[in-house]
PDB file of C-alpha atoms and ligand atoms in Angstrom:
ATOM      1  CA  UNK A   1     -87.211  -1.160   7.216  1.00  0.00           C
ATOM      2  CA  UNK A   2     -85.709  -2.336  10.516  1.00  0.00           C
ATOM      3  CA  UNK A   3     -86.609   0.638  12.700  1.00  0.00           C
ATOM      4  CA  UNK A   4     -89.838   1.742  11.179  1.00  0.00           C
ATOM      5  CA  UNK A   5     -91.555   4.266  13.484  1.00  0.00           C
ATOM      6  CA  UNK A   6     -89.098   3.875  16.255  1.00  0.00           C
ATOM      7  CA  UNK A   7     -88.529   7.051  18.190  1.00  0.00           C
ATOM      8  CA  UNK A   8     -84.807   7.626  18.803  1.00  0.00           C
ATOM      9  CA  UNK A   9     -82.724  10.239  20.684  1.00  0.00           C
ATOM     10  CA  UNK A  10     -79.066  10.541  19.753  1.00  0.00           C
ATOM     11  CA  UNK A  11     -76.954  12.734  21.894  1.00  0.00           C
ATOM     12  CA  UNK A  12     -74.220  14.368  19.876  1.00  0.00           C
ATOM     13  CA  UNK A  13     -76.202  13.562  16.725  1.00  0.00           C
ATOM     14  CA  UNK A  14     -74.987  16.739  14.891  1.00  0.00           C
ATOM     15  CA  UNK A  15     -71.453  15.492  14.040  1.00  0.00           C
ATOM     16  CA  UNK A  16     -69.274  12.587  13.707  1.00  0.00           C
ATOM     17  CA  UNK A  17     -70.219   9.076  14.903  1.00  0.00           C
ATOM     18  CA  UNK A  18     -73.574  10.344  16.236  1.00  0.00           C
ATOM     19  CA  UNK A  19     -74.535  11.892  13.025  1.00  0.00           C
ATOM     20  CA  UNK A  20     -73.617   8.787  11.088  1.00  0.00           C
ATOM     21  CA  UNK A  21     -75.660   6.658  13.444  1.00  0.00           C
ATOM     22  CA  UNK A  22     -78.569   9.047  13.133  1.00  0.00           C
ATOM     23  CA  UNK A  23     -78.394   8.913   9.283  1.00  0.00           C
ATOM     24  CA  UNK A  24     -78.598   5.077   9.384  1.00  0.00           C
ATOM     25  CA  UNK A  25     -81.554   5.107  11.911  1.00  0.00           C
ATOM     26  CA  UNK A  26     -83.457   7.505   9.595  1.00  0.00           C
ATOM     27  CA  UNK A  27     -82.737   5.235   6.537  1.00  0.00           C
ATOM     28  CA  UNK A  28     -84.265   2.315   8.449  1.00  0.00           C
ATOM     29  CA  UNK A  29     -87.450   4.381   9.034  1.00  0.00           C
ATOM     30  CA  UNK A  30     -86.803   5.765  12.516  1.00  0.00           C
ATOM     31  CA  UNK A  31     -87.893   9.148  13.720  1.00  0.00           C
ATOM     32  CA  UNK A  32     -84.773  10.969  15.211  1.00  0.00           C
ATOM     33  CA  UNK A  33     -84.260  13.532  17.821  1.00  0.00           C
ATOM     34  CA  UNK A  34     -80.745  14.916  17.860  1.00  0.00           C
ATOM     35  CA  UNK A  35     -79.099  16.856  20.748  1.00  0.00           C
ATOM     36  CA  UNK A  36     -75.923  18.958  20.632  1.00  0.00           C
ATOM     37  CA  UNK A  37     -74.950  22.482  21.843  1.00  0.00           C
ATOM     38  CA  UNK A  38     -74.209  24.384  18.658  1.00  0.00           C
ATOM     39  CA  UNK A  39     -77.378  25.411  16.975  1.00  0.00           C
ATOM     40  CA  UNK A  40     -75.720  26.056  13.627  1.00  0.00           C
ATOM     41  CA  UNK A  41     -74.224  22.539  13.744  1.00  0.00           C
ATOM     42  CA  UNK A  42     -77.616  20.994  14.597  1.00  0.00           C
ATOM     43  CA  UNK A  43     -79.450  22.951  11.790  1.00  0.00           C
ATOM     44  CA  UNK A  44     -76.646  21.886   9.244  1.00  0.00           C
ATOM     45  CA  UNK A  45     -77.136  18.355  10.350  1.00  0.00           C
ATOM     46  CA  UNK A  46     -80.826  18.562  10.258  1.00  0.00           C
ATOM     47  CA  UNK A  47     -80.732  19.852   6.592  1.00  0.00           C
ATOM     48  CA  UNK A  48     -78.376  16.907   5.641  1.00  0.00           C
ATOM     49  CA  UNK A  49     -80.576  14.403   7.244  1.00  0.00           C
ATOM     50  CA  UNK A  50     -83.825  15.900   5.839  1.00  0.00           C
ATOM     51  CA  UNK A  51     -82.259  15.696   2.353  1.00  0.00           C
ATOM     52  CA  UNK A  52     -82.087  11.908   2.712  1.00  0.00           C
ATOM     53  CA  UNK A  53     -85.637  11.711   1.744  1.00  0.00           C
ATOM     54  CA  UNK A  54     -89.093  11.106   3.312  1.00  0.00           C
ATOM     55  CA  UNK A  55     -88.078   8.301   5.643  1.00  0.00           C
ATOM     56  CA  UNK A  56     -88.588   9.496   9.292  1.00  0.00           C
ATOM     57  CA  UNK A  57     -89.024  12.774  11.027  1.00  0.00           C
ATOM     58  CA  UNK A  58     -85.906  14.830  12.183  1.00  0.00           C
ATOM     59  CA  UNK A  59     -86.039  16.957  15.239  1.00  0.00           C
ATOM     60  CA  UNK A  60     -83.234  18.832  17.120  1.00  0.00           C
ATOM     61  CA  UNK A  61     -82.832  20.299  20.498  1.00  0.00           C
ATOM     62  CA  UNK A  62     -79.794  22.354  21.596  1.00  0.00           C
ATOM     63  CA  UNK A  63     -78.683  21.526  25.259  1.00  0.00           C
ATOM     64  CA  UNK A  64     -75.275  21.143  27.061  1.00  0.00           C
ATOM     65  CA  UNK A  65     -75.416  17.739  28.501  1.00  0.00           C
ATOM     66  CA  UNK A  66     -72.461  18.369  30.653  1.00  0.00           C
ATOM     67  CA  UNK A  67     -74.820  20.263  32.904  1.00  0.00           C
ATOM     68  CA  UNK A  68     -77.792  19.340  34.956  1.00  0.00           C
ATOM     69  CA  UNK A  69     -80.218  21.863  33.462  1.00  0.00           C
ATOM     70  CA  UNK A  70     -79.206  20.522  29.946  1.00  0.00           C
ATOM     71  CA  UNK A  71     -80.067  17.064  30.925  1.00  0.00           C
ATOM     72  CA  UNK A  72     -83.294  18.232  32.564  1.00  0.00           C
ATOM     73  CA  UNK A  73     -84.198  20.075  29.414  1.00  0.00           C
ATOM     74  CA  UNK A  74     -83.910  16.997  27.218  1.00  0.00           C
ATOM     75  CA  UNK A  75     -85.940  15.006  29.677  1.00  0.00           C
ATOM     76  CA  UNK A  76     -88.667  17.624  29.773  1.00  0.00           C
ATOM     77  CA  UNK A  77     -88.679  17.838  25.874  1.00  0.00           C
ATOM     78  CA  UNK A  78     -89.323  14.058  25.620  1.00  0.00           C
ATOM     79  CA  UNK A  79     -91.935  14.116  28.367  1.00  0.00           C
ATOM     80  CA  UNK A  80     -93.764  17.118  26.928  1.00  0.00           C
ATOM     81  CA  UNK A  81     -93.763  15.360  23.448  1.00  0.00           C
ATOM     82  CA  UNK A  82     -95.927  12.601  24.957  1.00  0.00           C
ATOM     83  CA  UNK A  83     -94.331   9.930  22.830  1.00  0.00           C
ATOM     84  CA  UNK A  84     -92.155   7.342  24.295  1.00  0.00           C
ATOM     85  CA  UNK A  85     -88.696   6.740  23.164  1.00  0.00           C
ATOM     86  CA  UNK A  86     -87.594   3.292  21.683  1.00  0.00           C
ATOM     87  CA  UNK A  87     -83.856   3.951  21.269  1.00  0.00           C
ATOM     88  CA  UNK A  88     -81.598   6.223  23.288  1.00  0.00           C
ATOM     89  CA  UNK A  89     -77.907   6.570  22.154  1.00  0.00           C
ATOM     90  CA  UNK A  90     -75.575   8.061  24.673  1.00  0.00           C
ATOM     91  CA  UNK A  91     -72.939   9.185  22.251  1.00  0.00           C
ATOM     92  CA  UNK A  92     -71.844  12.850  23.152  1.00  0.00           C
ATOM     93  CA  UNK A  93     -68.379  12.681  24.732  1.00  0.00           C
ATOM     94  CA  UNK A  94     -65.258  14.515  25.239  1.00  0.00           C
ATOM     95  CA  UNK A  95     -61.647  13.207  25.200  1.00  0.00           C
ATOM     96  CA  UNK A  96     -58.874  14.863  27.090  1.00  0.00           C
ATOM     97  CA  UNK A  97     -55.712  13.015  26.059  1.00  0.00           C
ATOM     98  CA  UNK A  98     -53.345  14.759  28.546  1.00  0.00           C
ATOM     99  CA  UNK A  99     -50.605  13.471  30.841  1.00  0.00           C
ATOM    100  CA  UNK A 100     -51.882  12.136  34.232  1.00  0.00           C
ATOM    101  CA  UNK A 101     -49.832  14.644  36.166  1.00  0.00           C
ATOM    102  CA  UNK A 102     -51.358  17.642  34.322  1.00  0.00           C
ATOM    103  CA  UNK A 103     -55.111  16.676  34.424  1.00  0.00           C
ATOM    104  CA  UNK A 104     -56.930  19.534  35.974  1.00  0.00           C
ATOM    105  CA  UNK A 105     -59.915  19.273  38.205  1.00  0.00           C
ATOM    106  CA  UNK A 106     -61.968  21.161  35.651  1.00  0.00           C
ATOM    107  CA  UNK A 107     -61.058  18.642  32.929  1.00  0.00           C
ATOM    108  CA  UNK A 108     -61.882  15.925  35.156  1.00  0.00           C
ATOM    109  CA  UNK A 109     -65.239  17.221  36.239  1.00  0.00           C
ATOM    110  CA  UNK A 110     -66.047  17.986  32.492  1.00  0.00           C
ATOM    111  CA  UNK A 111     -65.055  14.560  31.229  1.00  0.00           C
ATOM    112  CA  UNK A 112     -67.146  12.848  33.887  1.00  0.00           C
ATOM    113  CA  UNK A 113     -70.017  15.215  33.480  1.00  0.00           C
ATOM    114  CA  UNK A 114     -70.458  14.363  29.697  1.00  0.00           C
ATOM    115  CA  UNK A 115     -69.009  10.853  29.402  1.00  0.00           C
ATOM    116  CA  UNK A 116     -70.507   9.356  32.531  1.00  0.00           C
ATOM    117  CA  UNK A 117     -72.988  11.612  34.470  1.00  0.00           C
ATOM    118  CA  UNK A 118     -74.924  12.556  31.377  1.00  0.00           C
ATOM    119  CA  UNK A 119     -75.410   8.884  30.298  1.00  0.00           C
ATOM    120  CA  UNK A 120     -76.370   8.055  33.817  1.00  0.00           C
ATOM    121  CA  UNK A 121     -78.902  10.769  34.579  1.00  0.00           C
ATOM    122  CA  UNK A 122     -80.365  11.051  31.042  1.00  0.00           C
ATOM    123  CA  UNK A 123     -81.087   7.315  31.068  1.00  0.00           C
ATOM    124  CA  UNK A 124     -82.563   7.626  34.580  1.00  0.00           C
ATOM    125  CA  UNK A 125     -84.638  10.508  33.776  1.00  0.00           C
ATOM    126  CA  UNK A 126     -85.900   8.968  30.538  1.00  0.00           C
ATOM    127  CA  UNK A 127     -86.694   5.741  32.045  1.00  0.00           C
ATOM    128  CA  UNK A 128     -90.391   6.616  32.571  1.00  0.00           C
ATOM    129  CA  UNK A 129     -90.659   7.586  28.805  1.00  0.00           C
ATOM    130  CA  UNK A 130     -88.903   4.542  27.456  1.00  0.00           C
ATOM    131  CA  UNK A 131     -91.243   2.324  25.465  1.00  0.00           C
ATOM    132  CA  UNK A 132     -91.452  -1.506  25.955  1.00  0.00           C
ATOM    133  CA  UNK A 133     -88.484  -3.414  24.617  1.00  0.00           C
ATOM    134  CA  UNK A 134     -86.457  -0.099  24.478  1.00  0.00           C
ATOM    135  CA  UNK A 135     -82.725  -0.275  23.587  1.00  0.00           C
ATOM    136  CA  UNK A 136     -80.020   1.938  25.098  1.00  0.00           C
ATOM    137  CA  UNK A 137     -76.695   2.220  23.475  1.00  0.00           C
ATOM    138  CA  UNK A 138     -73.634   3.867  24.943  1.00  0.00           C
ATOM    139  CA  UNK A 139     -70.772   4.859  22.862  1.00  0.00           C
ATOM    140  CA  UNK A 140     -67.662   3.917  24.783  1.00  0.00           C
ATOM    141  CA  UNK A 141     -64.102   3.640  23.334  1.00  0.00           C
ATOM    142  CA  UNK A 142     -61.304   1.065  22.972  1.00  0.00           C
ATOM    143  CA  UNK A 143     -59.467   3.429  25.258  1.00  0.00           C
ATOM    144  CA  UNK A 144     -61.372   1.812  28.178  1.00  0.00           C
ATOM    145  CA  UNK A 145     -59.243  -1.212  27.977  1.00  0.00           C
ATOM    146  CA  UNK A 146     -56.304  -0.649  25.500  1.00  0.00           C
ATOM    147  CA  UNK A 147     -53.949   2.342  25.428  1.00  0.00           C
ATOM    148  CA  UNK A 148     -51.715   3.785  22.668  1.00  0.00           C
ATOM    149  CA  UNK A 149     -48.109   4.671  23.247  1.00  0.00           C
ATOM    150  CA  UNK A 150     -47.614   8.387  23.784  1.00  0.00           C
ATOM    151  CA  UNK A 151     -51.414   9.035  24.011  1.00  0.00           C
ATOM    152  CA  UNK A 152     -51.848   9.702  27.601  1.00  0.00           C
ATOM    153  CA  UNK A 153     -55.435   8.590  28.465  1.00  0.00           C
ATOM    154  CA  UNK A 154     -55.852   8.177  32.189  1.00  0.00           C
ATOM    155  CA  UNK A 155     -58.921  10.491  32.373  1.00  0.00           C
ATOM    156  CA  UNK A 156     -60.562   9.433  29.083  1.00  0.00           C
ATOM    157  CA  UNK A 157     -59.990   5.666  29.856  1.00  0.00           C
ATOM    158  CA  UNK A 158     -61.429   6.025  33.420  1.00  0.00           C
ATOM    159  CA  UNK A 159     -64.498   7.722  32.024  1.00  0.00           C
ATOM    160  CA  UNK A 160     -65.027   5.155  29.340  1.00  0.00           C
ATOM    161  CA  UNK A 161     -64.378   2.291  31.896  1.00  0.00           C
ATOM    162  CA  UNK A 162     -67.094   3.796  33.938  1.00  0.00           C
ATOM    163  CA  UNK A 163     -69.449   3.917  31.101  1.00  0.00           C
ATOM    164  CA  UNK A 164     -68.722   0.284  30.440  1.00  0.00           C
ATOM    165  CA  UNK A 165     -69.586  -0.594  33.975  1.00  0.00           C
ATOM    166  CA  UNK A 166     -72.751   1.410  33.785  1.00  0.00           C
ATOM    167  CA  UNK A 167     -73.812  -0.569  30.648  1.00  0.00           C
ATOM    168  CA  UNK A 168     -73.294  -3.939  32.165  1.00  0.00           C
ATOM    169  CA  UNK A 169     -74.976  -2.942  35.667  1.00  0.00           C
ATOM    170  CA  UNK A 170     -77.932  -1.257  33.823  1.00  0.00           C
ATOM    171  CA  UNK A 171     -78.269  -4.410  31.490  1.00  0.00           C
ATOM    172  CA  UNK A 172     -78.708  -6.382  34.678  1.00  0.00           C
ATOM    173  CA  UNK A 173     -80.916  -3.909  36.593  1.00  0.00           C
ATOM    174  CA  UNK A 174     -83.237  -2.852  33.630  1.00  0.00           C
ATOM    175  CA  UNK A 175     -83.432  -6.275  31.923  1.00  0.00           C
ATOM    176  CA  UNK A 176     -86.436  -7.361  33.877  1.00  0.00           C
ATOM    177  CA  UNK A 177     -88.414  -4.312  32.568  1.00  0.00           C
ATOM    178  CA  UNK A 178     -87.535  -5.466  28.858  1.00  0.00           C
ATOM    179  CA  UNK A 179     -84.821  -2.746  28.457  1.00  0.00           C
ATOM    180  CA  UNK A 180     -81.622  -3.737  26.701  1.00  0.00           C
ATOM    181  CA  UNK A 181     -78.429  -1.791  27.406  1.00  0.00           C
ATOM    182  CA  UNK A 182     -75.378  -2.246  25.333  1.00  0.00           C
ATOM    183  CA  UNK A 183     -72.213  -0.289  24.411  1.00  0.00           C
ATOM    184  CA  UNK A 184     -70.197   0.001  21.183  1.00  0.00           C
ATOM    185  CA  UNK A 185     -66.458   0.555  21.735  1.00  0.00           C
ATOM    186  CA  UNK A 186     -65.167   2.207  18.556  1.00  0.00           C
ATOM    187  CA  UNK A 187     -61.435   2.113  17.540  1.00  0.00           C
ATOM    188  CA  UNK A 188     -59.971   5.374  16.068  1.00  0.00           C
ATOM    189  CA  UNK A 189     -62.494   7.099  13.946  1.00  0.00           C
ATOM    190  CA  UNK A 190     -61.878  10.077  11.746  1.00  0.00           C
ATOM    191  CA  UNK A 191     -63.994  12.839  13.258  1.00  0.00           C
ATOM    192  CA  UNK A 192     -63.615  16.393  14.561  1.00  0.00           C
ATOM    193  CA  UNK A 193     -62.858  14.912  17.983  1.00  0.00           C
ATOM    194  CA  UNK A 194     -59.884  12.950  16.675  1.00  0.00           C
ATOM    195  CA  UNK A 195     -58.762  15.750  14.536  1.00  0.00           C
ATOM    196  CA  UNK A 196     -58.802  18.159  17.602  1.00  0.00           C
ATOM    197  CA  UNK A 197     -56.604  15.761  19.607  1.00  0.00           C
ATOM    198  CA  UNK A 198     -54.206  14.991  16.835  1.00  0.00           C
ATOM    199  CA  UNK A 199     -53.833  18.354  15.261  1.00  0.00           C
ATOM    200  CA  UNK A 200     -52.287  19.969  18.367  1.00  0.00           C
ATOM    201  CA  UNK A 201     -49.524  17.378  18.456  1.00  0.00           C
ATOM    202  CA  UNK A 202     -46.090  18.411  17.009  1.00  0.00           C
ATOM    203  CA  UNK A 203     -45.664  17.248  13.394  1.00  0.00           C
ATOM    204  CA  UNK A 204     -43.181  14.471  14.336  1.00  0.00           C
ATOM    205  CA  UNK A 205     -45.624  13.084  16.822  1.00  0.00           C
ATOM    206  CA  UNK A 206     -48.415  13.090  14.322  1.00  0.00           C
ATOM    207  CA  UNK A 207     -46.224  11.044  11.818  1.00  0.00           C
ATOM    208  CA  UNK A 208     -45.352   8.746  14.554  1.00  0.00           C
ATOM    209  CA  UNK A 209     -48.878   8.166  15.516  1.00  0.00           C
ATOM    210  CA  UNK A 210     -50.068   7.676  11.883  1.00  0.00           C
ATOM    211  CA  UNK A 211     -47.334   4.988  11.366  1.00  0.00           C
ATOM    212  CA  UNK A 212     -48.451   3.328  14.620  1.00  0.00           C
ATOM    213  CA  UNK A 213     -52.028   3.296  13.531  1.00  0.00           C
ATOM    214  CA  UNK A 214     -51.203   1.936  10.078  1.00  0.00           C
ATOM    215  CA  UNK A 215     -49.387  -1.045  11.458  1.00  0.00           C
ATOM    216  CA  UNK A 216     -51.769  -1.666  14.464  1.00  0.00           C
ATOM    217  CA  UNK A 217     -55.000  -1.950  12.635  1.00  0.00           C
ATOM    218  CA  UNK A 218     -55.389  -5.355  10.955  1.00  0.00           C
ATOM    219  CA  UNK A 219     -57.786  -4.010   8.438  1.00  0.00           C
ATOM    220  CA  UNK A 220     -55.289  -1.349   7.539  1.00  0.00           C
ATOM    221  CA  UNK A 221     -57.017   1.785   8.296  1.00  0.00           C
ATOM    222  CA  UNK A 222     -58.773   3.917  11.065  1.00  0.00           C
ATOM    223  CA  UNK A 223     -62.667   3.954  10.974  1.00  0.00           C
ATOM    224  CA  UNK A 224     -65.068   6.317   9.253  1.00  0.00           C
ATOM    225  CA  UNK A 225     -68.175   7.350  11.212  1.00  0.00           C
ATOM    226  CA  UNK A 226     -70.406   5.156   9.176  1.00  0.00           C
ATOM    227  CA  UNK A 227     -68.421   2.075  10.203  1.00  0.00           C
ATOM    228  CA  UNK A 228     -70.218   2.214  13.404  1.00  0.00           C
ATOM    229  CA  UNK A 229     -73.720   2.548  12.136  1.00  0.00           C
ATOM    230  CA  UNK A 230     -74.428  -1.046  11.216  1.00  0.00           C
ATOM    231  CA  UNK A 231     -73.793  -2.259  14.826  1.00  0.00           C
ATOM    232  CA  UNK A 232     -75.903   0.685  16.231  1.00  0.00           C
ATOM    233  CA  UNK A 233     -78.836  -0.246  13.822  1.00  0.00           C
ATOM    234  CA  UNK A 234     -78.559  -3.849  14.842  1.00  0.00           C
ATOM    235  CA  UNK A 235     -78.486  -3.112  18.664  1.00  0.00           C
ATOM    236  CA  UNK A 236     -81.405  -0.774  18.094  1.00  0.00           C
ATOM    237  CA  UNK A 237     -83.496  -3.220  16.118  1.00  0.00           C
ATOM    238  CA  UNK A 238     -85.686  -6.268  17.290  1.00  0.00           C
ATOM    239  CA  UNK A 239     -82.976  -8.475  15.661  1.00  0.00           C
ATOM    240  CA  UNK A 240     -81.000  -7.858  19.009  1.00  0.00           C
ATOM    241  CA  UNK A 241     -83.975  -8.827  21.185  1.00  0.00           C
ATOM    242  CA  UNK A 242     -81.770 -11.158  23.248  1.00  0.00           C
ATOM    243  CA  UNK A 243     -78.734  -8.969  23.301  1.00  0.00           C
ATOM    244  CA  UNK A 244     -77.870  -7.097  26.443  1.00  0.00           C
ATOM    245  CA  UNK A 245     -74.940  -6.079  28.516  1.00  0.00           C
ATOM    246  CA  UNK A 246     -72.450  -6.405  25.717  1.00  0.00           C
ATOM    247  CA  UNK A 247     -69.502  -4.133  24.932  1.00  0.00           C
ATOM    248  CA  UNK A 248     -68.991  -4.491  21.220  1.00  0.00           C
ATOM    249  CA  UNK A 249     -65.670  -3.621  19.740  1.00  0.00           C
ATOM    250  CA  UNK A 250     -66.032  -2.056  16.301  1.00  0.00           C
ATOM    251  CA  UNK A 251     -62.388  -1.219  15.638  1.00  0.00           C
ATOM    252  CA  UNK A 252     -60.818  -2.809  12.540  1.00  0.00           C
ATOM    253  CA  UNK A 253     -59.503  -5.561  14.716  1.00  0.00           C
ATOM    254  CA  UNK A 254     -57.361  -3.208  16.857  1.00  0.00           C
ATOM    255  CA  UNK A 255     -58.262  -4.588  20.247  1.00  0.00           C
ATOM    256  CA  UNK A 256     -57.797  -8.330  18.915  1.00  0.00           C
ATOM    257  CA  UNK A 257     -53.983  -7.878  19.151  1.00  0.00           C
TER     258      UNK A 257
HETATM  259  N1  NAP B   1     -63.492   9.707  17.095  1.00  0.00           N
HETATM  260  C1  NAP B   1     -63.016   8.684  17.725  1.00  0.00           C
HETATM  261  O1  NAP B   1     -61.865   8.252  17.376  1.00  0.00           O
HETATM  262  C2  NAP B   1     -63.640   7.907  18.764  1.00  0.00           C
HETATM  263  C3  NAP B   1     -63.145   6.713  19.252  1.00  0.00           C
HETATM  264  C4  NAP B   1     -63.744   5.960  20.273  1.00  0.00           C
HETATM  265  C5  NAP B   1     -64.971   6.482  20.898  1.00  0.00           C
HETATM  266  N2  NAP B   1     -65.451   7.736  20.529  1.00  0.00           N
HETATM  267  C6  NAP B   1     -66.544   8.275  21.195  1.00  0.00           C
HETATM  268  O2  NAP B   1     -67.631   8.344  20.143  1.00  0.00           O
HETATM  269  C7  NAP B   1     -68.419   9.438  20.705  1.00  0.00           C
HETATM  270  C8  NAP B   1     -68.626  10.512  19.586  1.00  0.00           C
HETATM  271  O3  NAP B   1     -67.350  11.006  19.254  1.00  0.00           O
HETATM  272  P1  NAP B   1     -67.068  11.765  17.777  1.00  0.00           P
HETATM  273  O4  NAP B   1     -65.722  11.362  17.556  1.00  0.00           O
HETATM  274  O5  NAP B   1     -68.046  11.582  16.766  1.00  0.00           O
HETATM  275  O6  NAP B   1     -67.225  13.241  18.312  1.00  0.00           O
HETATM  276  P2  NAP B   1     -67.428  14.669  17.391  1.00  0.00           P
HETATM  277  O7  NAP B   1     -67.243  14.411  15.935  1.00  0.00           O
HETATM  278  O8  NAP B   1     -66.621  15.770  18.191  1.00  0.00           O
HETATM  279  O9  NAP B   1     -68.961  14.840  17.786  1.00  0.00           O
HETATM  280  C9  NAP B   1     -69.381  15.061  19.089  1.00  0.00           C
HETATM  281  C10 NAP B   1     -70.928  15.475  19.076  1.00  0.00           C
HETATM  282  O10 NAP B   1     -71.311  15.601  20.505  1.00  0.00           O
HETATM  283  C11 NAP B   1     -71.804  16.822  20.590  1.00  0.00           C
HETATM  284  N3  NAP B   1     -71.384  17.383  22.034  1.00  0.00           N
HETATM  285  C12 NAP B   1     -70.088  17.651  22.421  1.00  0.00           C
HETATM  286  N4  NAP B   1     -70.281  18.075  23.700  1.00  0.00           N
HETATM  287  C13 NAP B   1     -71.576  18.141  24.102  1.00  0.00           C
HETATM  288  C14 NAP B   1     -72.282  18.516  25.198  1.00  0.00           C
HETATM  289  N5  NAP B   1     -71.543  18.965  26.298  1.00  0.00           N
HETATM  290  N6  NAP B   1     -73.668  18.542  25.225  1.00  0.00           N
HETATM  291  C15 NAP B   1     -74.266  18.046  24.110  1.00  0.00           C
HETATM  292  N7  NAP B   1     -73.640  17.639  22.946  1.00  0.00           N
HETATM  293  C16 NAP B   1     -72.276  17.772  22.989  1.00  0.00           C
HETATM  294  C17 NAP B   1     -71.181  17.680  19.570  1.00  0.00           C
HETATM  295  O11 NAP B   1     -71.962  18.780  19.113  1.00  0.00           O
HETATM  296  P3  NAP B   1     -71.647  20.310  19.905  1.00  0.00           P
HETATM  297  O12 NAP B   1     -70.276  20.544  19.744  1.00  0.00           O
HETATM  298  O13 NAP B   1     -72.546  21.221  19.044  1.00  0.00           O
HETATM  299  O14 NAP B   1     -72.190  20.148  21.158  1.00  0.00           O
HETATM  300  C18 NAP B   1     -71.219  16.719  18.407  1.00  0.00           C
HETATM  301  O15 NAP B   1     -72.601  16.649  17.885  1.00  0.00           O
HETATM  302  C19 NAP B   1     -67.814  10.047  21.827  1.00  0.00           C
HETATM  303  O16 NAP B   1     -68.482   9.573  23.074  1.00  0.00           O
HETATM  304  C20 NAP B   1     -66.369   9.441  21.816  1.00  0.00           C
HETATM  305  O17 NAP B   1     -65.717   9.425  23.102  1.00  0.00           O
HETATM  306  C21 NAP B   1     -64.735   8.479  19.333  1.00  0.00           C
END
């Protein structure tokens, strides 16, 4: 197994991409700690993960990472456990796909709090608790560099662009300590987040979006959460010992065009 006994923390590990990554980590022998807000969702995820078999241990903690106390609680949980982390996945995120002229300050603050500040200060606070050769993986988005017609993304793109900059600067700054920092930039993935942003569009706009997606993805479909898991396992594993500062597009070829 490629992640035998590695201790991992996945933010937003109770659903979508984070859950698929957690599942893959567990199958590779890692012990996993998942973080989300909703205890019911965390418990459902824990049951699903535990049912996979005797691989690694599954632990869950509820915290709102868009807040300083939430971030502090997770850092304290890891510190108190006395066991260093080998892998940190900054995955929890929020997407406000709203026109530039309507973005509210509250949406701006929330987007940055979760997509940028949480990744920044969680990684900073966990630094003393990261094991040698630790791997940090940030879940970015194709929206950092490529837009979709009629999907206004100024705020979301800005926050994921900031996360990409953080990925590269931390790879440079933490590399001398043996810590690797990379990002995965998924294309459109069928998760609750996507459904939330699509379901509130008028039917005509949904149909238009579906048609656009179908002709824009060279591989002919949008992603499933487990499409991201292979790259996450690779970046987490020792196979990626000389891989740092990369922003890896896993998007069915979408950003190649
Ligand atoms: N889906 C896509 O098409 C797509 C494409 C590119 C990039 N991404 C990125 O991939 C990442 C995961 O997205 P997803 O689509 O898998 O989302 P999702 O299905 O909505 O899952 C989000 C996860 O994050 C947790 N979460 C949300 N807000 C949180 C908070 N304030 N504090 C702690 N946990 C929180 C959620 O649990 P609770 O609700 O219980 O807190 C859930 O476990 C995000 O960073 C997103 O930007 C997604």
